[in-house]
Amino acid sequence: MRNLRKFVLLVAIVAIALAGCNKGAPAPAGAMKAAGKALTIGLVLVGPYNDQGWSQANYDAVQYVTSKVPGTKMVYIDKANSADRPGTTVSQLAESLMGQGAKFIIFSSDDMSDEAVKFAQAHKDIFVVMSSGSQVWKDGKNYQALPNMVNIMGRMELGKMIGGVAAALTTKTGKIGYLGPLINDETRRLASSVYLGARYAWTNYLKKDPAKLQFKVTWIGFWFNIPGVTSDPTQVADDFFNSGYDVVVSGIDTTEAVTEAVKYAAKGKKVWAVAYDYAKASEVAPNVNLGVPYFNWGPAYVNTAKAAMAGTFVSHFEWNGPDWNKFNDPDSGAVGFNKGGALSPEAAVGVDKFVGELAGGLNLWTGPLSLQDGTELLASGAVATDQQVWYLPQLLKGMQGQSVSK
Amino acid sequence: MAKTRSSNALLQGAAIVLAVLLTTLVLLAAKAPPFAAYANIVLGAVGSWDVAANVLVSWVPLLLVTAGLLITFTAGLWNIGIEGQITLGAIFTTWMLRGLQASGLDPSLIISMSILAGMAGGALWALLAGALKTFGGVNEIFGGLGLNFVASALNLWLIFGPWKRPGVASMSGTVPFAPSLWLPTLTEQSRLSPSALVIALLAIVLVYLLLKGTYFGLRLKAVGKNPNSAYLLGVPTWQHMMISFALCGIFAGLAGAVQVTSVYHRLIPSISSGYGYLGLMVAMLAGFNAAVAAPVALFFAALNVGSIQLPIVLRQDSSLAGVLQGTLVLFVLLMQGVRERLAGKGLPQ
């Protein structure tokens, strides 16, 4: 009798195990059908794939996926914007990638939001990643139900703060310029994060009067230069250097802040720049380069590709921070900061100290904080919610420059 | 007669061969495999129903623009301002759509009125170039170029200024219109709007009939061949030039309206997509003949769409399609010169 019971139990266990093997892990609710063992990833880049900035960071990340996830392949189209590819639409370009077998499309620029949504709605069987967007953030302002879309973004606010610290610890004139792209939620919060970091280092490390720190934002109108359409970022960087701003922090996809700093340094001016987006951007121009806050899209793209292959791809929004335990590890963490050659040893100590404080829980998005026009954003001691940071309506008080496009 | 015809065909064939040869040399210089490049362009243009539909989507504005340009070319005018006329068409269309989108009117009425507004916008801009020529003595090439820059600046100002997205000025253009205000497409996934296609085909047929079969067309031709003689023979010359500008502007404006209502569903900075300049090439390559222009425009559209494969498959720049288009036009014009010389007419004027 006992043996029979044991036998029944055994059979039941085996049956369950077999059933488990058959189906794999149960698919979560709303998950898309598994792509299986092979997956072609189509990447749509807004700029050139080798721009040493935003687009290259995405390009390298998908190459990282193909090296880490067996069965994945990459196809891409770069310069996917209507100025570079007149007459085309981004969704049409994405379909061209589908024509090359892509079942998983990454739209890697905020500029592509409308087209990415159009595409996701028209191709419900394709896995869509809309990087830097918030369309499928349930707690966001513009939630749209798109079962085949995932939003991925890195908490670049933290990287930008570190860049701000590097800038503040370096400037001799107390004037920091921010080379901004276009004005939107993302660019406001990133410019403001640089300012928060700079002000923190200025007052807490250098013990200087916050009123003596000048921080100015100039927007060029797009993520990179389009002659005749945007302001020329070269010109904007020059204007900063010519008017006493000795550190220019880049907020655009391309490298003009650093290249112009190199030119001015060659003329004997004491100027520096903080690069943006691309991890290896810290390696260039060691005489002016203070470092680069960069995106490490690889790990998040790996997870999402694996989910698509395994049948666990569920529409969601993710906003990933650095891995403080393994800061700057390419295999973990979405954001990092690489120091540049021009960061002085003392400033480097300050940067490391700041990174340690962030890792220990320091949050500069803590009140009292006011918006540029004086309205209170956070009361004393209040900590900003994700929504307050993501949808920052203006620059912060103390920053110069346009908050809203007029 | 038969002899000239066959030697013509030979010269045209030579032009095509030379253009392909030169493009192949460019490909070899860029270290790209020429055969694979051509094969990919072909596949990218006709490899599936979807891409073939995209070719038609691109054909529509190109055909409209070419149809318009045939009229101004017939009148002996170089309407370089066509790009600006497309842009103004798009701006007027957007303006009407914005004004009426919340009006509660029937969407098809709103779309129709917006397209009409676009046609008016294009005509207005073309008449401006015409007026500069007629009353200001400004050659239409220079006037048109200037107006192109003004149109482009106006467009950017609207997108980054009064018509910007709430709180965001973006290169991605104005806020997209609601899907009810898009020209309906074949299927939900398709980009091709049958109505736009029908409009474009009607346009080229209309222009063909206008130029071949009407008294107006004949007089326009007279103006184009020799305005002084036409004037002496009693053709009101400048009036005919103005009308041809207006007609061309209407077609260009229509192309702009299609770009807004059926392709981008919003106003974007490069809304004309270079179709104006491309249309000039199509018209020249087609020998200013409406019947030939339609297939040539289709071929150019196919090259444009097909060449998207070059960066994807071969990592080559897609501007190669432009090289082929440009050299084709150059060699065809060159061969026309050769033909005229052979025919003993001396150098072309």
PDB file of C-alpha atoms in Angstrom, chain A residues 215-374:
ATOM      1  CA  PHE A 215      25.375  77.203 -15.705  1.00  0.00           C
ATOM      2  CA  LYS A 216      23.999  77.956 -19.142  1.00  0.00           C
ATOM      3  CA  VAL A 217      22.140  75.712 -21.560  1.00  0.00           C
ATOM      4  CA  THR A 218      22.060  76.431 -25.306  1.00  0.00           C
ATOM      5  CA  TRP A 219      19.887  74.193 -27.465  1.00  0.00           C
ATOM      6  CA  ILE A 220      20.790  73.486 -31.080  1.00  0.00           C
ATOM      7  CA  GLY A 221      17.384  72.100 -32.107  1.00  0.00           C
ATOM      8  CA  PHE A 222      18.156  68.446 -32.794  1.00  0.00           C
ATOM      9  CA  TRP A 223      20.292  65.557 -31.589  1.00  0.00           C
ATOM     10  CA  PHE A 224      22.997  66.414 -34.087  1.00  0.00           C
ATOM     11  CA  ASN A 225      23.872  69.072 -36.597  1.00  0.00           C
ATOM     12  CA  ILE A 226      21.738  69.330 -39.701  1.00  0.00           C
ATOM     13  CA  PRO A 227      23.188  72.166 -41.762  1.00  0.00           C
ATOM     14  CA  GLY A 228      20.672  74.890 -42.426  1.00  0.00           C
ATOM     15  CA  VAL A 229      18.164  73.400 -40.020  1.00  0.00           C
ATOM     16  CA  THR A 230      19.704  73.245 -36.550  1.00  0.00           C
ATOM     17  CA  SER A 231      22.047  75.698 -34.926  1.00  0.00           C
ATOM     18  CA  ASP A 232      25.594  74.622 -35.622  1.00  0.00           C
ATOM     19  CA  PRO A 233      26.915  72.878 -32.483  1.00  0.00           C
ATOM     20  CA  THR A 234      30.450  73.870 -33.462  1.00  0.00           C
ATOM     21  CA  GLN A 235      29.381  77.492 -33.369  1.00  0.00           C
ATOM     22  CA  VAL A 236      27.546  77.059 -30.073  1.00  0.00           C
ATOM     23  CA  ALA A 237      30.570  75.415 -28.453  1.00  0.00           C
ATOM     24  CA  ASP A 238      32.777  78.216 -29.793  1.00  0.00           C
ATOM     25  CA  ASP A 239      30.432  80.815 -28.349  1.00  0.00           C
ATOM     26  CA  PHE A 240      30.735  79.194 -24.948  1.00  0.00           C
ATOM     27  CA  PHE A 241      34.520  79.091 -25.059  1.00  0.00           C
ATOM     28  CA  ASN A 242      34.691  82.659 -26.336  1.00  0.00           C
ATOM     29  CA  SER A 243      32.515  84.015 -23.572  1.00  0.00           C
ATOM     30  CA  GLY A 244      34.355  82.645 -20.570  1.00  0.00           C
ATOM     31  CA  TYR A 245      32.723  79.245 -20.257  1.00  0.00           C
ATOM     32  CA  ASP A 246      35.734  77.005 -19.827  1.00  0.00           C
ATOM     33  CA  VAL A 247      33.915  73.670 -19.532  1.00  0.00           C
ATOM     34  CA  VAL A 248      31.320  72.606 -22.088  1.00  0.00           C
ATOM     35  CA  VAL A 249      29.227  69.563 -21.264  1.00  0.00           C
ATOM     36  CA  SER A 250      27.809  67.782 -24.295  1.00  0.00           C
ATOM     37  CA  GLY A 251      24.166  66.782 -24.399  1.00  0.00           C
ATOM     38  CA  ILE A 252      24.044  65.942 -28.096  1.00  0.00           C
ATOM     39  CA  ASP A 253      24.676  62.721 -30.012  1.00  0.00           C
ATOM     40  CA  THR A 254      27.908  63.860 -31.646  1.00  0.00           C
ATOM     41  CA  THR A 255      31.317  65.054 -30.490  1.00  0.00           C
ATOM     42  CA  GLU A 256      31.511  68.787 -31.275  1.00  0.00           C
ATOM     43  CA  ALA A 257      32.018  69.845 -27.631  1.00  0.00           C
ATOM     44  CA  VAL A 258      35.225  67.826 -27.415  1.00  0.00           C
ATOM     45  CA  THR A 259      36.515  68.638 -30.908  1.00  0.00           C
ATOM     46  CA  GLU A 260      36.043  72.367 -30.358  1.00  0.00           C
ATOM     47  CA  ALA A 261      37.726  72.184 -26.952  1.00  0.00           C
ATOM     48  CA  VAL A 262      40.700  70.581 -28.693  1.00  0.00           C
ATOM     49  CA  LYS A 263      40.885  73.503 -31.131  1.00  0.00           C
ATOM     50  CA  TYR A 264      40.744  76.117 -28.383  1.00  0.00           C
ATOM     51  CA  ALA A 265      43.260  74.245 -26.268  1.00  0.00           C
ATOM     52  CA  ALA A 266      45.604  74.241 -29.268  1.00  0.00           C
ATOM     53  CA  LYS A 267      45.322  78.020 -29.302  1.00  0.00           C
ATOM     54  CA  GLY A 268      46.477  78.046 -25.684  1.00  0.00           C
ATOM     55  CA  LYS A 269      43.101  78.458 -23.999  1.00  0.00           C
ATOM     56  CA  LYS A 270      42.423  76.549 -20.794  1.00  0.00           C
ATOM     57  CA  VAL A 271      39.227  74.742 -21.748  1.00  0.00           C
ATOM     58  CA  TRP A 272      37.682  71.331 -21.174  1.00  0.00           C
ATOM     59  CA  ALA A 273      34.725  69.270 -22.299  1.00  0.00           C
ATOM     60  CA  VAL A 274      32.576  66.445 -20.985  1.00  0.00           C
ATOM     61  CA  ALA A 275      31.521  64.009 -23.719  1.00  0.00           C
ATOM     62  CA  TYR A 276      28.280  62.039 -23.825  1.00  0.00           C
ATOM     63  CA  ASP A 277      26.710  58.684 -24.715  1.00  0.00           C
ATOM     64  CA  TYR A 278      29.542  56.470 -25.860  1.00  0.00           C
ATOM     65  CA  ALA A 279      31.808  54.652 -23.400  1.00  0.00           C
ATOM     66  CA  LYS A 280      34.945  54.925 -25.508  1.00  0.00           C
ATOM     67  CA  ALA A 281      34.456  58.664 -26.034  1.00  0.00           C
ATOM     68  CA  SER A 282      36.629  59.142 -22.949  1.00  0.00           C
ATOM     69  CA  GLU A 283      39.659  57.844 -24.824  1.00  0.00           C
ATOM     70  CA  VAL A 284      39.920  60.704 -27.289  1.00  0.00           C
ATOM     71  CA  ALA A 285      41.488  64.123 -26.767  1.00  0.00           C
ATOM     72  CA  PRO A 286      43.119  63.424 -23.395  1.00  0.00           C
ATOM     73  CA  ASN A 287      44.231  67.054 -23.080  1.00  0.00           C
ATOM     74  CA  VAL A 288      40.670  68.413 -22.798  1.00  0.00           C
ATOM     75  CA  ASN A 289      38.438  65.436 -22.085  1.00  0.00           C
ATOM     76  CA  LEU A 290      37.090  65.241 -18.531  1.00  0.00           C
ATOM     77  CA  GLY A 291      35.198  62.029 -19.157  1.00  0.00           C
ATOM     78  CA  VAL A 292      31.981  60.633 -20.464  1.00  0.00           C
ATOM     79  CA  PRO A 293      28.717  59.611 -18.876  1.00  0.00           C
ATOM     80  CA  TYR A 294      27.686  56.774 -21.142  1.00  0.00           C
ATOM     81  CA  PHE A 295      24.884  54.351 -21.864  1.00  0.00           C
ATOM     82  CA  ASN A 296      25.509  50.641 -21.648  1.00  0.00           C
ATOM     83  CA  TRP A 297      22.496  49.341 -23.571  1.00  0.00           C
ATOM     84  CA  GLY A 298      23.979  45.861 -23.982  1.00  0.00           C
ATOM     85  CA  PRO A 299      22.736  44.087 -20.843  1.00  0.00           C
ATOM     86  CA  ALA A 300      19.153  45.371 -21.208  1.00  0.00           C
ATOM     87  CA  TYR A 301      19.086  44.455 -24.897  1.00  0.00           C
ATOM     88  CA  VAL A 302      20.413  40.987 -24.006  1.00  0.00           C
ATOM     89  CA  ASN A 303      17.608  40.458 -21.488  1.00  0.00           C
ATOM     90  CA  THR A 304      14.945  41.638 -23.895  1.00  0.00           C
ATOM     91  CA  ALA A 305      16.252  39.519 -26.771  1.00  0.00           C
ATOM     92  CA  LYS A 306      16.374  36.471 -24.499  1.00  0.00           C
ATOM     93  CA  ALA A 307      12.817  37.175 -23.388  1.00  0.00           C
ATOM     94  CA  ALA A 308      11.687  37.331 -27.010  1.00  0.00           C
ATOM     95  CA  MET A 309      13.356  34.007 -27.753  1.00  0.00           C
ATOM     96  CA  ALA A 310      11.962  32.316 -24.656  1.00  0.00           C
ATOM     97  CA  GLY A 311       8.418  33.598 -24.963  1.00  0.00           C
ATOM     98  CA  THR A 312       8.533  35.854 -21.892  1.00  0.00           C
ATOM     99  CA  PHE A 313       8.487  39.164 -23.764  1.00  0.00           C
ATOM    100  CA  VAL A 314       5.852  41.277 -22.031  1.00  0.00           C
ATOM    101  CA  SER A 315       5.216  44.928 -22.778  1.00  0.00           C
ATOM    102  CA  HIS A 316       6.752  47.089 -20.066  1.00  0.00           C
ATOM    103  CA  PHE A 317       8.850  50.136 -19.305  1.00  0.00           C
ATOM    104  CA  GLU A 318      12.268  49.843 -17.732  1.00  0.00           C
ATOM    105  CA  TRP A 319      14.515  52.604 -16.464  1.00  0.00           C
ATOM    106  CA  ASN A 320      17.760  50.991 -15.474  1.00  0.00           C
ATOM    107  CA  GLY A 321      20.424  52.437 -13.208  1.00  0.00           C
ATOM    108  CA  PRO A 322      24.121  51.728 -12.877  1.00  0.00           C
ATOM    109  CA  ASP A 323      25.315  48.661 -11.035  1.00  0.00           C
ATOM    110  CA  TRP A 324      27.005  50.341  -8.084  1.00  0.00           C
ATOM    111  CA  ASN A 325      28.719  47.111  -7.021  1.00  0.00           C
ATOM    112  CA  LYS A 326      30.314  46.740 -10.432  1.00  0.00           C
ATOM    113  CA  PHE A 327      30.374  50.312 -11.654  1.00  0.00           C
ATOM    114  CA  ASN A 328      31.504  50.511 -15.295  1.00  0.00           C
ATOM    115  CA  ASP A 329      31.244  46.742 -15.803  1.00  0.00           C
ATOM    116  CA  PRO A 330      30.159  46.184 -19.412  1.00  0.00           C
ATOM    117  CA  ASP A 331      28.136  43.137 -18.375  1.00  0.00           C
ATOM    118  CA  SER A 332      25.936  44.902 -15.860  1.00  0.00           C
ATOM    119  CA  GLY A 333      24.458  48.295 -15.281  1.00  0.00           C
ATOM    120  CA  ALA A 334      22.870  50.569 -17.867  1.00  0.00           C
ATOM    121  CA  VAL A 335      24.854  53.706 -17.164  1.00  0.00           C
ATOM    122  CA  GLY A 336      28.478  54.449 -16.346  1.00  0.00           C
ATOM    123  CA  PHE A 337      31.091  57.165 -16.271  1.00  0.00           C
ATOM    124  CA  ASN A 338      34.552  56.849 -17.782  1.00  0.00           C
ATOM    125  CA  LYS A 339      37.106  59.443 -16.738  1.00  0.00           C
ATOM    126  CA  GLY A 340      38.920  61.356 -19.429  1.00  0.00           C
ATOM    127  CA  GLY A 341      42.593  62.193 -19.645  1.00  0.00           C
ATOM    128  CA  ALA A 342      42.150  65.828 -18.661  1.00  0.00           C
ATOM    129  CA  LEU A 343      40.510  65.126 -15.319  1.00  0.00           C
ATOM    130  CA  SER A 344      43.071  66.237 -12.721  1.00  0.00           C
ATOM    131  CA  PRO A 345      44.035  63.772  -9.969  1.00  0.00           C
ATOM    132  CA  GLU A 346      42.300  65.945  -7.350  1.00  0.00           C
ATOM    133  CA  ALA A 347      39.134  66.206  -9.409  1.00  0.00           C
ATOM    134  CA  ALA A 348      39.283  62.452  -9.989  1.00  0.00           C
ATOM    135  CA  VAL A 349      39.307  61.927  -6.246  1.00  0.00           C
ATOM    136  CA  GLY A 350      36.205  64.107  -6.021  1.00  0.00           C
ATOM    137  CA  VAL A 351      34.511  62.157  -8.800  1.00  0.00           C
ATOM    138  CA  ASP A 352      35.238  58.856  -7.065  1.00  0.00           C
ATOM    139  CA  LYS A 353      33.978  60.252  -3.789  1.00  0.00           C
ATOM    140  CA  PHE A 354      30.762  61.360  -5.466  1.00  0.00           C
ATOM    141  CA  VAL A 355      30.245  57.972  -7.108  1.00  0.00           C
ATOM    142  CA  GLY A 356      30.674  56.427  -3.664  1.00  0.00           C
ATOM    143  CA  GLU A 357      28.067  58.771  -2.211  1.00  0.00           C
ATOM    144  CA  LEU A 358      25.596  57.974  -4.994  1.00  0.00           C
ATOM    145  CA  ALA A 359      26.183  54.283  -4.399  1.00  0.00           C
ATOM    146  CA  GLY A 360      25.543  54.913  -0.727  1.00  0.00           C
ATOM    147  CA  GLY A 361      22.145  56.369  -1.457  1.00  0.00           C
ATOM    148  CA  LEU A 362      22.742  60.068  -2.092  1.00  0.00           C
ATOM    149  CA  ASN A 363      19.849  61.443  -4.144  1.00  0.00           C
ATOM    150  CA  LEU A 364      20.247  64.948  -5.497  1.00  0.00           C
ATOM    151  CA  TRP A 365      16.633  64.958  -6.677  1.00  0.00           C
ATOM    152  CA  THR A 366      15.703  65.851  -3.110  1.00  0.00           C
ATOM    153  CA  GLY A 367      14.039  69.062  -1.935  1.00  0.00           C
ATOM    154  CA  PRO A 368      14.245  71.904  -1.559  1.00  0.00           C
ATOM    155  CA  LEU A 369      14.310  72.240  -5.324  1.00  0.00           C
ATOM    156  CA  SER A 370      12.628  74.877  -7.447  1.00  0.00           C
ATOM    157  CA  LEU A 371      11.957  75.136 -11.123  1.00  0.00           C
ATOM    158  CA  GLN A 372      13.539  77.861 -13.194  1.00  0.00           C
ATOM    159  CA  ASP A 373      10.600  80.250 -12.800  1.00  0.00           C
ATOM    160  CA  GLY A 374      10.667  79.859  -9.020  1.00  0.00           C
TER     161      GLY A 374
END
